[in-house]
N, CA, C and O of each residue as an XYZ file, in Angstrom:
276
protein
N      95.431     37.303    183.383
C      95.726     37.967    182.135
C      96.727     39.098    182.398
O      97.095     39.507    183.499
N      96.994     39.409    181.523
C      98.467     40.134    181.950
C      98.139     41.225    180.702
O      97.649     40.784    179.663
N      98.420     42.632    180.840
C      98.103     43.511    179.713
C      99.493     44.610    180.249
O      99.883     45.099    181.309
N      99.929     44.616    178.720
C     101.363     45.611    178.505
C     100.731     46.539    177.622
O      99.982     46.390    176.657
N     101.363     47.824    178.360
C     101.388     48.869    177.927
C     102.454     49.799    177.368
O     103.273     49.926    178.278
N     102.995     50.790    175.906
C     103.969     51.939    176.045
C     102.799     53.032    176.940
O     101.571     53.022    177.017
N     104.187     54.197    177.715
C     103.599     54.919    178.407
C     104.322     56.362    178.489
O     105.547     56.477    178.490
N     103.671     57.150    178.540
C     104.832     58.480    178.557
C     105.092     58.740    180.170
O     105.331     59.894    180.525
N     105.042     57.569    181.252
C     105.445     57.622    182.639
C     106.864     57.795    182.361
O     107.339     57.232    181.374
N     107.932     58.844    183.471
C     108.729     58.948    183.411
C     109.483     58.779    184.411
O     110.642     58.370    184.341
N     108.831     59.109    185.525
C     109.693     59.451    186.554
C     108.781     58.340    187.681
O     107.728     57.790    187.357
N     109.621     58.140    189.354
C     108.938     57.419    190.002
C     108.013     58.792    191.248
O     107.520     58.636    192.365
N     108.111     59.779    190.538
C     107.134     61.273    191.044
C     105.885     60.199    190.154
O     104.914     59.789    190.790
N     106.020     59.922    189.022
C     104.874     59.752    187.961
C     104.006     58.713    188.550
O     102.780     58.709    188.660
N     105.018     57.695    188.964
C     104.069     56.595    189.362
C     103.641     56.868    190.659
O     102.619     56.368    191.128
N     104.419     57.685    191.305
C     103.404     57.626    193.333
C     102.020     58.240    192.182
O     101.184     57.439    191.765
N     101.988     59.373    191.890
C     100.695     59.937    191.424
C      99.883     59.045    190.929
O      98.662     59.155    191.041
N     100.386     58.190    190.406
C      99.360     56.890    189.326
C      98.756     55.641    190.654
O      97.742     54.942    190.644
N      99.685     55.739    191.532
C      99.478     54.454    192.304
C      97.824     54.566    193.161
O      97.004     53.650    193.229
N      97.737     55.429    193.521
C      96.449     55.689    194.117
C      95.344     55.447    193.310
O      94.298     54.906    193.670
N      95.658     55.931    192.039
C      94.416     55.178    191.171
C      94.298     54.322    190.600
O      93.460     54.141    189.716
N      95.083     53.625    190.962
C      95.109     51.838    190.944
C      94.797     51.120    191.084
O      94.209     50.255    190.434
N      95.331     51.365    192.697
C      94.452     50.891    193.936
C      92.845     51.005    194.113
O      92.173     50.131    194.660
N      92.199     52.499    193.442
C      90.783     52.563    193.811
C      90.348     51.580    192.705
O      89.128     51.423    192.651
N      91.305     50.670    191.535
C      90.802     50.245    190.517
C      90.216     48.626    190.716
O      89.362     47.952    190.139
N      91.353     48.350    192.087
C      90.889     46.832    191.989
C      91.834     46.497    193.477
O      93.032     46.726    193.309
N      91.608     46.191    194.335
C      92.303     45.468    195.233
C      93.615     44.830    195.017
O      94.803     45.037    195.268
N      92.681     43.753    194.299
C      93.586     42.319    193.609
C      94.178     43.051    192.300
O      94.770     42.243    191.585
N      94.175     44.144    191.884
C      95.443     44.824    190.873
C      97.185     44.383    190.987
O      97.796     44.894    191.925
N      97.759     43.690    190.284
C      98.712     43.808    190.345
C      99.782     44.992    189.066
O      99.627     45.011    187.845
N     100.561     45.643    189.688
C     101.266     46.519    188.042
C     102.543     46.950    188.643
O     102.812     47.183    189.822
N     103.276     47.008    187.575
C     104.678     47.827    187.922
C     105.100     48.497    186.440
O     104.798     47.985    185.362
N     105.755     49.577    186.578
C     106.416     50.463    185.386
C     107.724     49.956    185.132
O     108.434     49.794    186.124
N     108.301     49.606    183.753
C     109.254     49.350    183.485
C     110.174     50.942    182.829
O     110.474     51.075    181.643
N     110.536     52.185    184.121
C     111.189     53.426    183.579
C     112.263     53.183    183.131
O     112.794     54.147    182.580
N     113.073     51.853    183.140
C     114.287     51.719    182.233
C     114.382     51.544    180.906
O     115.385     51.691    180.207
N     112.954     51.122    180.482
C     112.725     50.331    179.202
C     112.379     51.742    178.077
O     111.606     52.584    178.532
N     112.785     51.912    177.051
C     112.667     52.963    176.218
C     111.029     53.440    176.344
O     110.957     54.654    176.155
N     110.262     53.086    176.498
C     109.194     52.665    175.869
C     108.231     52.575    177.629
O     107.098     52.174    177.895
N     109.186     53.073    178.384
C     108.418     53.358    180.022
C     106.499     51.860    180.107
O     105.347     52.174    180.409
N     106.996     50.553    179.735
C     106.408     49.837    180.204
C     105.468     49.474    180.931
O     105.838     48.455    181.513
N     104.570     49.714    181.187
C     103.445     49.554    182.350
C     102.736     48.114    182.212
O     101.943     47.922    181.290
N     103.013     47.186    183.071
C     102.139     45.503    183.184
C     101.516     45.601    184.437
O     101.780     45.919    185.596
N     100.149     45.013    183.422
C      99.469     44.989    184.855
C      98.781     43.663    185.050
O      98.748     43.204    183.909
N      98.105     42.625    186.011
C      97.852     41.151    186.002
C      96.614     41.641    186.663
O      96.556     42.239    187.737
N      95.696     41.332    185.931
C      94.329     41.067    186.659
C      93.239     40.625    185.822
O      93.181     41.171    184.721
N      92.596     39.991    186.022
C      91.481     39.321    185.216
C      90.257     40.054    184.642
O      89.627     39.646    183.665
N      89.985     41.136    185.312
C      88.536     42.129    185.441
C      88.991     43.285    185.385
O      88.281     44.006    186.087
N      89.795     43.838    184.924
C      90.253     45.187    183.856
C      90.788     45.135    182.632
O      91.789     44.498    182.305
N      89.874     46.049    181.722
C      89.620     45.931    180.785
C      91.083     47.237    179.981
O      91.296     48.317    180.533
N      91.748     46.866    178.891
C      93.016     47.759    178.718
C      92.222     49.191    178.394
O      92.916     50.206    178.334
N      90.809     49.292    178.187
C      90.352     50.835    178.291
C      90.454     51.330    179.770
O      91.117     52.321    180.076
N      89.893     50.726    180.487
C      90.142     51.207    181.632
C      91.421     52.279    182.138
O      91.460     53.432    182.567
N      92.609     51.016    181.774
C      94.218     51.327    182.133
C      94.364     52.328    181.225
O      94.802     53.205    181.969
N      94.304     52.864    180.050
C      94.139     53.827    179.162
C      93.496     55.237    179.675
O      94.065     56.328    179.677
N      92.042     54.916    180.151
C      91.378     56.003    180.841
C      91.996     56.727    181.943
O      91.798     57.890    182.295
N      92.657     55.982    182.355
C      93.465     56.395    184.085
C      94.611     57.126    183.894
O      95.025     58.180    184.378
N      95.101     56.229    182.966
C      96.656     57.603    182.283
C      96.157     58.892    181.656
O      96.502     60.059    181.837
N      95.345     58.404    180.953
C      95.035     59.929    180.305
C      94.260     60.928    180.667
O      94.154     62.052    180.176
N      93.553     60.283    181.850
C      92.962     61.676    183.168
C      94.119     62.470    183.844
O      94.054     63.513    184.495
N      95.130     61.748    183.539
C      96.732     61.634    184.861
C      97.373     62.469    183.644
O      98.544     62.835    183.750
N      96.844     62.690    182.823
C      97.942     63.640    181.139
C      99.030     62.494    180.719
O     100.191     62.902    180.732
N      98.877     61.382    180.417
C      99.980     60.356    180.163
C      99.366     60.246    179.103
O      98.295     60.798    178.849
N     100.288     59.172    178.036
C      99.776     58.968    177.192
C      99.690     57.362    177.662
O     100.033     56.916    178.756
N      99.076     56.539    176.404
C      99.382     55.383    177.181
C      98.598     54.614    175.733
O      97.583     55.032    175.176
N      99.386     53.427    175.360
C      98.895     52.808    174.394
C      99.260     51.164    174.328
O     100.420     50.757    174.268
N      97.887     50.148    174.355
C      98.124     49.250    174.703
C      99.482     48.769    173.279
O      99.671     49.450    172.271
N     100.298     47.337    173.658
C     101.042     46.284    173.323
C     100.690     45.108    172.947
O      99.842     44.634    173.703
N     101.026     44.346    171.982
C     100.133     43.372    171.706
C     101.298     42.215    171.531
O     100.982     41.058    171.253
């Protein structure tokens, strides 16, 4: 399953900070930020995270973050 996100990530300072809690999220996590895309992109592929989750993690991190449908 594949879940897209808009994100107020900006910078690649933003994502080292995000990447660590990623990782504690799932091993098998796959994600990358799209910072070119107006709309700072976040996809992530994994079967057993739920888009609250990915929501919860930005907004401990002060991001905003709102799923895409």
């Amino acid at each position: 399953m594949v879940l897209v996100f808009k994100t107020t990530v900006e910078t690649h300072e933003d994502v080292k900070k995000l990447e660590p809690k990623f990782y504690n999220l799932s091993t098998s996590l796959k994600w990358s930020f799209d910072l070119e895309d107006c709309d700072n992109i976040l996809r992530i592929e994994d079967s057993n995270i739920s888009p609250t989750t990915i929501i919860d993690v930005l907004v401990e991190s002060a991001f905003e973050c709102q799923e895409l449908e």
